[in-house]
Structure formats: C-alpha cells, structure tokens
Coordinates of C-alpha atoms and ligand atoms in Angstrom, one line a residue:
X20 CA 21.8 -40.5 -11.7
X21 CA 18.6 -39.1 -13.1
X22 CA 16.0 -37.3 -11.1
X23 CA 13.3 -39.8 -10.0
X24 CA 9.7 -39.0 -10.1
X25 CA 7.5 -40.8 -7.6
X26 CA 4.5 -41.5 -9.8
X27 CA 2.2 -42.3 -6.9
X28 CA 2.5 -38.8 -5.3
X29 CA 3.8 -36.8 -8.3
X30 CA 6.5 -35.5 -6.0
X31 CA 10.0 -35.2 -7.3
X32 CA 12.5 -37.3 -5.4
X33 CA 15.8 -35.6 -5.7
X34 CA 18.9 -37.7 -6.4
X35 CA 21.9 -37.7 -4.1
X36 CA 23.8 -35.1 -6.1
X37 CA 20.8 -32.7 -6.0
X38 CA 20.3 -33.3 -2.3
X39 CA 24.0 -32.4 -1.8
X40 CA 23.6 -29.2 -3.8
X41 CA 20.5 -28.3 -1.8
X42 CA 22.3 -29.0 1.5
X43 CA 25.2 -26.9 0.5
X44 CA 23.1 -23.9 -0.5
X45 CA 20.9 -24.2 2.6
X46 CA 24.0 -24.3 4.8
X47 CA 25.5 -21.2 3.2
X48 CA 22.1 -19.4 3.4
X49 CA 21.7 -20.2 7.1
X50 CA 25.2 -19.3 8.0
X51 CA 26.1 -16.3 5.8
X52 CA 22.8 -14.8 4.6
X53 CA 20.0 -15.3 7.1
X54 CA 21.7 -13.6 10.1
X55 CA 22.2 -10.4 8.0
X56 CA 19.1 -10.2 5.8
X57 CA 17.0 -7.9 7.9
X58 CA 19.9 -5.5 8.4
X59 CA 20.7 -5.4 4.6
X60 CA 17.1 -4.6 4.0
X61 CA 16.9 -1.9 6.6
X62 CA 20.2 -0.3 5.6
X63 CA 19.6 -0.8 1.8
X64 CA 23.0 -2.5 1.8
X65 CA 24.2 -4.5 -1.3
X66 CA 26.3 -7.3 0.2
X67 CA 28.8 -7.7 -2.7
X68 CA 31.3 -9.4 -0.4
X69 CA 28.9 -12.1 0.7
X70 CA 27.6 -12.5 -2.9
X71 CA 31.2 -13.0 -4.1
X72 CA 31.6 -15.8 -1.5
X73 CA 29.2 -17.9 -3.6
X74 CA 31.6 -17.9 -6.5
X75 CA 34.0 -20.5 -5.0
X76 CA 30.9 -22.6 -4.2
X77 CA 30.0 -22.8 -7.9
X78 CA 27.1 -20.4 -7.8
X79 CA 28.6 -17.9 -10.2
X80 CA 27.9 -19.9 -13.3
X81 CA 25.6 -22.7 -12.2
X82 CA 24.6 -23.9 -15.7
X83 CA 27.7 -22.5 -17.5
X84 CA 30.2 -24.8 -19.1
X85 CA 33.1 -26.1 -17.0
X86 CA 35.9 -25.0 -19.3
X87 CA 35.3 -21.4 -18.3
X88 CA 34.8 -22.2 -14.6
X89 CA 31.1 -22.9 -14.7
X90 CA 29.5 -25.7 -12.7
X91 CA 27.9 -27.4 -15.7
X92 CA 24.8 -28.2 -13.7
X93 CA 21.1 -28.3 -14.8
X94 CA 18.3 -25.8 -14.5
X95 CA 16.7 -28.0 -11.9
X96 CA 19.9 -27.8 -9.8
X97 CA 19.8 -24.0 -10.2
X98 CA 16.2 -23.9 -9.0
X99 CA 17.1 -25.8 -5.9
X100 CA 20.0 -23.4 -5.2
X101 CA 17.8 -20.2 -5.6
X102 CA 15.0 -21.7 -3.5
X103 CA 17.5 -22.5 -0.7
X104 CA 19.1 -19.1 -0.8
X105 CA 15.9 -17.2 -0.9
X106 CA 14.6 -18.9 2.2
X107 CA 17.2 -16.6 3.9
X108 CA 16.8 -13.5 1.6
X109 CA 14.9 -13.4 -1.7
X110 CA 16.7 -10.2 -2.8
X111 CA 20.2 -11.7 -2.3
X112 CA 19.2 -14.9 -4.2
X113 CA 17.6 -12.9 -7.0
X114 CA 20.7 -10.9 -7.7
X115 CA 22.7 -14.1 -8.0
X116 CA 20.0 -15.3 -10.5
X117 CA 20.5 -12.2 -12.6
X118 CA 24.3 -12.6 -12.5
X119 CA 23.9 -16.2 -13.7
X120 CA 21.6 -15.1 -16.5
X121 CA 24.1 -12.6 -17.8
X122 CA 27.0 -15.1 -17.4
X123 CA 25.1 -17.9 -19.2
X124 CA 24.3 -15.5 -22.1
X125 CA 27.9 -14.8 -22.7
X126 CA 28.9 -18.5 -22.4
X127 CA 26.2 -19.6 -24.8
X128 CA 26.1 -16.8 -27.4
X129 CA 29.6 -15.4 -27.1
X130 CA 32.4 -16.5 -29.4
X131 CA 35.4 -18.3 -28.0
X132 CA 37.5 -15.2 -27.4
X133 CA 34.6 -13.5 -25.5
X134 CA 34.0 -16.6 -23.4
X135 CA 37.6 -16.7 -22.4
X136 CA 37.8 -13.0 -21.8
X137 CA 34.7 -12.6 -19.7
X138 CA 33.3 -15.8 -18.3
X139 CA 36.0 -17.1 -16.0
X140 CA 36.0 -13.9 -14.0
X141 CA 32.2 -14.0 -13.8
X142 CA 32.0 -17.7 -12.7
X143 CA 34.5 -16.9 -10.0
X144 CA 32.5 -13.8 -9.1
X145 CA 35.5 -11.5 -9.3
X146 CA 33.2 -9.7 -11.7
X147 CA 29.4 -9.3 -11.2
X148 CA 27.0 -9.0 -14.2
X149 CA 23.7 -7.1 -14.8
X150 CA 21.1 -7.6 -17.5
X151 CA 19.9 -4.5 -19.3
X152 CA 16.8 -4.7 -21.5
X153 CA 14.1 -2.4 -20.0
X154 CA 14.0 1.3 -20.9
X155 CA 12.0 4.2 -19.5
X156 CA 9.5 3.9 -22.4
X157 CA 9.6 0.1 -23.1
X158 CA 9.2 -2.6 -20.5
X159 CA 6.7 -5.3 -21.6
X160 CA 7.1 -4.2 -25.1
X161 CA 10.8 -4.8 -25.0
X162 CA 11.3 -4.9 -28.8
X163 CA 10.4 -1.2 -28.9
X164 CA 13.7 -0.3 -27.2
X165 CA 15.3 2.9 -28.4
X166 CA 18.9 2.9 -27.1
X167 CA 20.8 3.5 -30.3
X168 CA 24.3 2.0 -31.1
X169 CA 25.9 3.5 -34.2
X170 CA 29.1 2.1 -35.8
X171 CA 32.2 4.2 -35.6
X172 CA 35.2 2.3 -36.9
X173 CA 35.8 -0.7 -34.5
X174 CA 33.4 0.7 -31.9
X175 CA 29.7 1.3 -31.4
X176 CA 28.7 4.7 -30.0
X177 CA 25.7 4.4 -27.7
X178 CA 23.0 6.9 -26.7
X179 CA 20.0 6.3 -24.5
X180 CA 19.1 4.8 -21.1
X181 CA 18.1 1.6 -19.5
X182 CA 15.6 1.7 -16.6
X183 CA 15.3 -0.4 -13.4
X184 CA 18.6 -2.2 -13.8
X185 CA 19.4 -4.5 -10.9
X186 CA 22.9 -4.2 -9.6
X187 CA 23.6 -1.1 -11.8
X188 CA 26.6 0.8 -10.5
X189 CA 27.7 -2.2 -8.5
X190 CA 28.2 -4.7 -11.3
X191 CA 31.3 -4.9 -13.5
X192 CA 29.7 -6.0 -16.8
X193 CA 26.3 -5.0 -18.4
X194 CA 24.8 -7.4 -20.9
X195 CA 22.8 -4.8 -22.8
X196 CA 20.3 -4.9 -25.7
X197 CA 20.6 -1.9 -28.1
X198 CA 19.2 -0.9 -31.4
X199 CA 21.7 -1.3 -34.3
X200 CA 19.1 -1.6 -37.1
X201 CA 15.5 -1.4 -38.1
X202 CA 12.5 -1.0 -35.7
X203 CA 11.3 -4.1 -34.0
X204 CA 13.0 -7.2 -32.7
X205 CA 15.2 -7.8 -35.8
X206 CA 17.1 -4.5 -35.3
X207 CA 18.4 -5.3 -31.8
X208 CA 21.9 -6.4 -30.9
X209 CA 23.5 -7.6 -27.6
X210 CA 26.6 -5.9 -26.2
X211 CA 28.8 -6.7 -23.2
X212 CA 29.7 -3.3 -21.7
X213 CA 32.3 -2.9 -19.0
X214 CA 31.6 -0.6 -16.1
X215 CA 34.5 1.7 -17.1
X216 CA 33.3 2.2 -20.7
X217 CA 33.7 5.9 -21.6
X218 CA 30.3 7.7 -21.6
X219 CA 28.6 5.2 -19.2
X220 CA 27.0 6.5 -16.0
X221 CA 24.4 5.5 -13.5
X222 CA 21.3 7.1 -12.0
X223 CA 20.4 7.4 -8.3
X224 CA 19.6 4.2 -6.4
X225 CA 15.7 4.0 -6.5
X226 CA 13.7 4.0 -3.3
X227 CA 11.6 0.9 -3.6
X228 CA 9.1 -1.3 -1.7
X229 CA 11.5 -4.3 -1.4
X230 CA 14.6 -5.9 -2.9
X231 CA 16.5 -3.4 -0.7
X232 CA 19.6 -5.6 -0.6
X233 CA 20.3 -4.8 -4.2
X234 CA 20.6 -1.5 -6.1
X235 CA 18.2 -0.5 -8.9
X236 CA 19.4 2.3 -11.1
X237 CA 19.2 3.7 -14.5
X238 CA 22.2 2.9 -16.8
X239 CA 22.9 5.9 -19.0
X240 CA 24.8 6.0 -22.3
X241 CA 26.1 9.4 -23.4
X242 CA 28.2 8.8 -26.5
X243 CA 29.3 5.6 -24.8
X244 CA 32.0 3.8 -26.7
X245 CA 31.9 0.0 -26.8
X246 CA 34.2 -2.2 -29.0
X247 CA 32.5 -4.1 -31.8
X248 CA 34.4 -7.1 -30.4
X249 CA 32.0 -7.0 -27.4
X250 CA 28.9 -7.8 -29.5
X251 CA 27.3 -11.2 -28.8
X252 CA 26.4 -13.0 -32.0
X253 CA 25.6 -11.0 -35.2
X254 CA 23.8 -7.7 -35.5
X255 CA 20.1 -8.4 -35.1
X256 CA 20.6 -11.4 -32.8
X257 CA 20.0 -9.4 -29.6
X258 CA 16.3 -10.0 -29.1
X259 CA 16.7 -13.7 -29.5
X260 CA 19.6 -13.7 -27.0
X261 CA 17.7 -11.6 -24.5
X262 CA 14.6 -13.9 -24.7
X263 CA 16.9 -17.0 -24.4
X264 CA 18.2 -15.6 -21.1
X265 CA 14.7 -15.0 -19.8
X266 CA 13.3 -18.6 -19.9
X267 CA 15.8 -19.7 -17.3
X268 CA 15.6 -16.3 -15.5
X269 CA 11.9 -16.9 -15.0
X270 CA 12.4 -20.2 -13.4
X271 CA 15.1 -18.7 -11.1
X272 CA 12.8 -15.9 -10.0
X273 CA 10.0 -18.3 -9.4
X274 CA 12.4 -20.3 -7.2
X275 CA 13.1 -17.1 -5.3
X276 CA 9.4 -16.7 -4.6
X277 CA 9.1 -20.4 -3.6
X278 CA 12.0 -20.2 -1.1
X279 CA 10.8 -16.9 0.4
X280 CA 7.2 -18.1 0.7
X281 CA 8.3 -21.4 2.3
X282 CA 10.2 -19.5 4.9
X283 CA 7.2 -17.3 5.7
X284 CA 5.0 -20.4 5.9
X285 CA 7.4 -22.0 8.3
X286 CA 7.4 -18.9 10.5
X287 CA 3.6 -18.9 10.5
X288 CA 3.4 -22.5 11.6
X289 CA 5.7 -21.9 14.5
X290 CA 4.0 -18.7 15.5
X291 CA 0.5 -20.2 15.3
X292 CA 1.6 -22.9 17.8
X293 CA 3.0 -20.3 20.2
X294 CA 0.5 -17.5 20.1
X295 CA -2.5 -17.8 22.3
X296 CA -6.0 -16.2 22.0
X297 CA -9.3 -17.0 23.7
X298 CA -7.4 -19.4 26.0
X299 CA -5.7 -21.6 23.4
X300 CA -3.1 -21.6 20.8
X301 CA -4.3 -20.0 17.6
X302 CA -3.5 -23.1 15.6
X303 CA -6.4 -24.7 17.3
X304 CA -8.9 -22.6 15.4
X305 CA -10.1 -24.4 12.4
X306 CA -10.2 -21.3 10.2
X307 CA -6.5 -20.9 10.8
X308 CA -5.9 -24.6 10.3
X309 CA -7.6 -24.5 6.9
X310 CA -5.6 -21.4 5.9
X311 CA -2.4 -23.3 6.8
X312 CA -3.6 -26.4 4.9
X313 CA -4.3 -24.3 1.8
X314 CA -0.9 -22.5 2.0
X315 CA 0.9 -25.9 2.2
X316 CA -1.1 -27.4 -0.7
X317 CA -0.7 -24.4 -3.0
X318 CA 3.0 -24.1 -2.3
X319 CA 3.5 -27.8 -2.9
X320 CA 1.7 -27.5 -6.2
X321 CA 3.8 -24.5 -7.1
X322 CA 7.0 -26.4 -6.4
X323 CA 5.9 -29.3 -8.6
X324 CA 5.1 -27.0 -11.5
X325 CA 8.5 -25.3 -11.1
X326 CA 10.5 -28.5 -10.9
X327 CA 8.7 -29.9 -13.9
X328 CA 9.3 -26.7 -15.9
X329 CA 13.0 -26.7 -15.0
X330 CA 13.3 -30.3 -16.1
X331 CA 11.6 -29.5 -19.4
X332 CA 14.1 -26.7 -20.0
X333 CA 16.9 -29.1 -19.2
X334 CA 15.5 -31.5 -21.8
X335 CA 14.9 -28.6 -24.2
X336 CA 11.3 -29.8 -24.9
X337 CA 9.3 -27.9 -27.5
X338 CA 7.0 -26.5 -24.8
X339 CA 9.7 -25.5 -22.3
X340 CA 9.1 -21.7 -22.9
X341 CA 5.4 -22.2 -22.2
X342 CA 6.1 -24.1 -19.0
X343 CA 8.7 -21.5 -17.9
X344 CA 6.0 -18.9 -18.3
X345 CA 3.4 -21.0 -16.5
X346 CA 5.8 -21.7 -13.6
X347 CA 6.8 -18.0 -13.3
X348 CA 3.2 -16.8 -13.3
X349 CA 1.8 -19.5 -10.9
X350 CA 4.7 -19.7 -8.5
X351 CA 5.2 -15.9 -8.1
X352 CA 1.5 -15.3 -7.6
X353 CA 1.2 -18.3 -5.1
X354 CA 4.4 -17.3 -3.3
X355 CA 3.2 -13.7 -2.7
X356 CA -0.2 -14.9 -1.5
X357 CA 1.3 -17.5 0.9
X358 CA 3.7 -14.9 2.3
X359 CA 0.9 -12.4 2.7
X360 CA -1.3 -15.0 4.5
X361 CA 1.7 -15.8 6.7
X362 CA 1.9 -12.1 7.7
X363 CA -1.9 -12.2 8.5
X364 CA -1.4 -15.2 10.8
X365 CA 1.2 -13.1 12.7
X366 CA -1.4 -10.4 13.4
X367 CA 0.2 -7.0 14.2
X368 CA 3.6 -8.6 14.8
X369 CA 3.6 -9.6 11.2
X370 CA 3.7 -6.0 10.3
X371 CA 6.9 -5.4 12.4
X372 CA 10.3 -5.6 10.7
X373 CA 11.9 -7.8 13.3
X374 CA 9.6 -10.8 12.7
X375 CA 10.9 -11.0 9.1
X376 CA 7.6 -11.7 7.4
X377 CA 6.8 -8.3 6.0
X378 CA 10.2 -8.2 4.4
X379 CA 9.4 -11.4 2.5
X380 CA 6.1 -10.0 1.4
X381 CA 7.8 -6.8 0.1
X382 CA 10.6 -8.7 -1.6
X383 CA 8.2 -11.2 -3.3
X384 CA 5.9 -8.5 -4.7
X385 CA 8.2 -7.5 -7.5
X386 CA 8.6 -11.1 -8.8
X387 CA 5.0 -10.7 -10.2
X388 CA 6.3 -7.7 -12.2
X389 CA 9.9 -8.4 -13.4
X390 CA 11.3 -10.9 -15.9
X391 CA 8.1 -10.3 -17.8
X392 CA 5.0 -9.3 -15.9
X393 CA 2.5 -12.0 -15.0
X394 CA 0.2 -10.6 -17.6
X395 CA 2.9 -11.0 -20.2
X396 CA 3.3 -14.6 -19.0
X397 CA -0.4 -15.2 -19.9
X398 CA 0.3 -13.7 -23.3
X399 CA 3.1 -16.2 -23.8
X400 CA 1.1 -19.1 -22.6
X401 CA -1.9 -18.3 -24.7
X402 CA 0.2 -17.7 -27.8
X403 CA 1.6 -21.2 -27.4
X404 CA -2.0 -22.6 -27.0
X405 CA -3.5 -20.7 -30.0
X406 CA -0.7 -20.7 -32.6
X407 CA -0.9 -23.4 -35.2
Ligands
FAD11 C1 13.0 -3.8 -8.7 C2 13.1 -4.0 -10.2 C3 14.2 -4.6 -10.8 C4 14.3 -4.7 -12.2 N1 15.4 -5.3 -12.7 C5 15.6 -5.3 -14.1 C6 16.8 -5.6 -14.7 O1 17.8 -6.0 -14.0 N2 16.9 -5.6 -16.0 C7 15.9 -5.2 -16.8 O2 16.1 -5.2 -18.1 N3 14.7 -4.8 -16.3 C8 14.5 -4.9 -14.9 N4 13.3 -4.5 -14.4 C9 12.2 -4.0 -15.3 C10 11.0 -5.0 -15.4 O3 11.4 -6.1 -16.1 C11 9.9 -4.2 -16.0 O4 9.4 -3.3 -14.9 C12 8.7 -5.1 -16.4 O5 9.1 -5.8 -17.6 C13 7.5 -4.3 -16.8 O6 7.8 -3.2 -17.6 P1 7.2 -1.8 -17.2 O7 7.5 -1.5 -15.8 O8 7.7 -0.8 -18.3 O9 5.6 -1.9 -17.3 P2 4.7 -1.8 -18.6 O10 5.2 -2.7 -19.7 O11 4.5 -0.4 -18.9 O12 3.3 -2.5 -18.1 C14 2.4 -1.8 -17.3 C15 1.2 -2.7 -17.0 O13 0.6 -3.0 -18.3 C16 0.5 -4.4 -18.4 N5 0.7 -4.8 -19.9 C17 1.6 -4.4 -20.7 N6 1.4 -5.0 -21.9 C18 0.4 -5.8 -21.8 C19 -0.3 -6.8 -22.7 N7 0.1 -7.0 -23.9 N8 -1.3 -7.5 -22.2 C20 -1.7 -7.3 -20.9 N9 -1.2 -6.5 -20.0 C21 -0.1 -5.7 -20.5 C22 1.7 -5.0 -17.6 O14 1.5 -6.3 -17.3 C23 1.6 -4.0 -16.4 O15 0.6 -4.5 -15.5 C24 13.2 -4.4 -13.0 C25 12.0 -3.8 -12.4 C26 12.0 -3.6 -11.0 C27 10.7 -3.0 -10.4

C-alpha cells in the first residue's frame, strides 16, 4: 500500500506496514535502549551487543536488497526507524544509521562477489561498518582528501589517516575513500577495509560533548595493504559513491534529531504540568505555553519536511539531493533548538544528567556538524537553485 498524504492537513498518514515498522522500533527502543541510555552516556560505553540485537529485526540493512539479507524497505521506513530509536538514544540510533550507510554502499556499488562476501554478515550485524571520508585537513572540502593508495600487484598500499570516524576500533569493516589518482574528486576511489588489514590502526577514543555511546577515533594507515578486489566500482568512482551514501545518511541523521527532540519535548510537557511556581503549575504561564506551542509547531514542520524528502529519495526525483540537504539543515537545527528549549523549561533540573534532557541536547548538537555541516547544506541547496 502506498503512503497516503492527507491533503487537508499536509500530514503524512502512514500505511499499516509503516505503522508496524514504527511500532517494532519503538518497542525495541523502549525495552532495550531507553533503560540503558544514560548509563551508556555516562560510562562512554559502546553497546555493541544491543546494537547487534537489531540485526535479526531487519535494521542491519534496512534499504538493502533482500538476496543479501537486507530488508528491502524504503527511505521513509528507515526514517521512521531512526526517529523511533533516537527517542531512546540519538547516539545509539546514529551508529545504526552509519552502519546502514556503509552496508548500502557495498550493496549498491559493489560487484556480485563483494555483495556476497560482505553484505550478509553486515545485514545480520555479525559485522559492523564504519564510513571513512573525513581527514585531519579535509572535512567540508572532502574532495581534497590526501590518504594515498598506491597499487602494488593485486593490493593497494595505503598511507594517511581518517579523522572523527564513528565506530572506529569497534567496527569490523571500514568503507574508506582514498586517493588513487589526480587531485580533486575524480582521483578518489572507495575501498572496503577489514579491521585486521595489516598496517591499520586506530587513535585514542576522543573525549567529546555528546554521542558518548559510540567511539570516535582516527583510522590510521601505515603501509596498510588492501586487496584490489575490495575496491567498489572503478578507480575514480569513490567520490560519487561517497556522496551517494550521504543523501540517505542526511535523512537518517535528521531523523535522529527529530526523535531526540520529540522525546525532550514530551519530557518538557510532562514536567511543566508537574512543576509549580508562584502557586500554580508552570504550564499555566502563557509565556511557557507559547514556547510549547512553538516547539510543537516547529517539530511538526520538521517532520513533514523530512518525510517528504525521504519520499522524494524513494522516488529518485531530480531534486531529491536538494530536499535531503534542506531536511538535514532544517530538522537538525530545529531539533537542537527544541531540545534546548526543553532543557530551559526544566530549569536547573534540566541541567542534571538524571533528567535525561541535557544528554539529548549534547547528542543533537553534533548533527548540525556531521554528514556535511549545515553551512554546506546551504551550499548544496543554493547550488541547485542557481545552476542552469
Ligand atoms: C562526533 C563526530 C563523528 C563523526 N563521524 C564521522 C564519520 O563516521 N565519518 C566521517 O567521514 N566523518 C565523520 N565526522 C566528521 C564530520 O563529517 C566533519 O567534522 C564535518 O564534515 C566538518 O568537517 P570539519 O570538522 O573538518 O570542519 P571544516 O570543514 O573545517 O569546517 C569548519 C567551519 O567552516 C565552515 N565551512 C567550511 N566550508 C564552508 C563553505 N564553503 N561555506 C560556508 N562555510 C564553510 C563549516 O560549516 C564549519 O562551520 C564526524 C565528526 C564528529 C564531530
């Protein structure tokens, strides 16, 4: 059944299959993630065991083809899953998004031998995947990357480093963009690198503001040997492959902001009904009511933009990349602002770890930076608007 759009309200009405997917993800999030999320954050614990439990539920390859164990679902289904998981923990949800991005890239751009060799163990989540594009001296300007891969017989020999890699040291496979040719995007190739590749090592886990339930490390190549048979596509295809992964990744990360912000808003509504000041519940003050009304309105607008962008990517419309960028920019900015307002409504208690709101604010902040900063999203949107 197709997704129905109620034209009167502009709200998406989800079909029965989508509602079932959403229910399943919400139940898992409530049962297995929410009770542990604050401890994972406090202890900087990467919950690989609980992440792996999502494999049998079909979350290891949500929009990956079914012959290699994928769920064969749509981008909109994926958005619903990431929104539901991040209501319990945005950092947990975001790691599964990155794993899906890497898995989908191998499924789509890999040859048949590579698909059969790598993807079934990724969709089952026996193996976890990371995505390695950023380098110490190239983030937004990703096409300037310098990690060099030189042919030596049937192997490439890699030297260089990747920066800020989510899951580094914990993941089993690293979908990595390297330079095999000229400067610029056309000299970049994509390699699938196993964790035990000779010459591969990892930096220290970074101390960071949020996303403490997943590791962030450098990935270091010191004469690292990778079989040519692990290259996705041809030499020079790597930048196109990397950008292909990001359209969907941007929707997923926006969904992580949406779910986290909705959870913060729900907490604020509950708290404002219970907390008393000047002899009445604080939700009786109109200033606070107006703030809640704006939070609800802006988050609903963000949700509609995201679902529309996901449906455009499913239909492969010519403007899908622009809409993915618009959704990423708007939803992650709105999500952060709503979560921060929710913290304010909690007063001093919002600043305490146990109330769970400050963690959401910290987790959501990085969504405005990664998968392309929100400034780069504006660059993409404007380029679509001004190119002939
Ligand atoms: C916790 C965390 C996890 C991450 N995980 C991964 C991962 O798994 N894999 C991966 O490959 N990367 C990952 N990243 C890297 C992330 O994608 C980059 O940090 C991001 O792309 C920005 O790059 P940069 O940090 O080098 O900033 P820079 O590119 O140096 O940007 C600095 C500032 O300049 C602005 N700017 C740059 N160019 C322009 C322009 N043309 N117009 C306007 N403003 C501009 C930026 O918006 C930003 O505000 C992660 C980062 C973090 C913090």
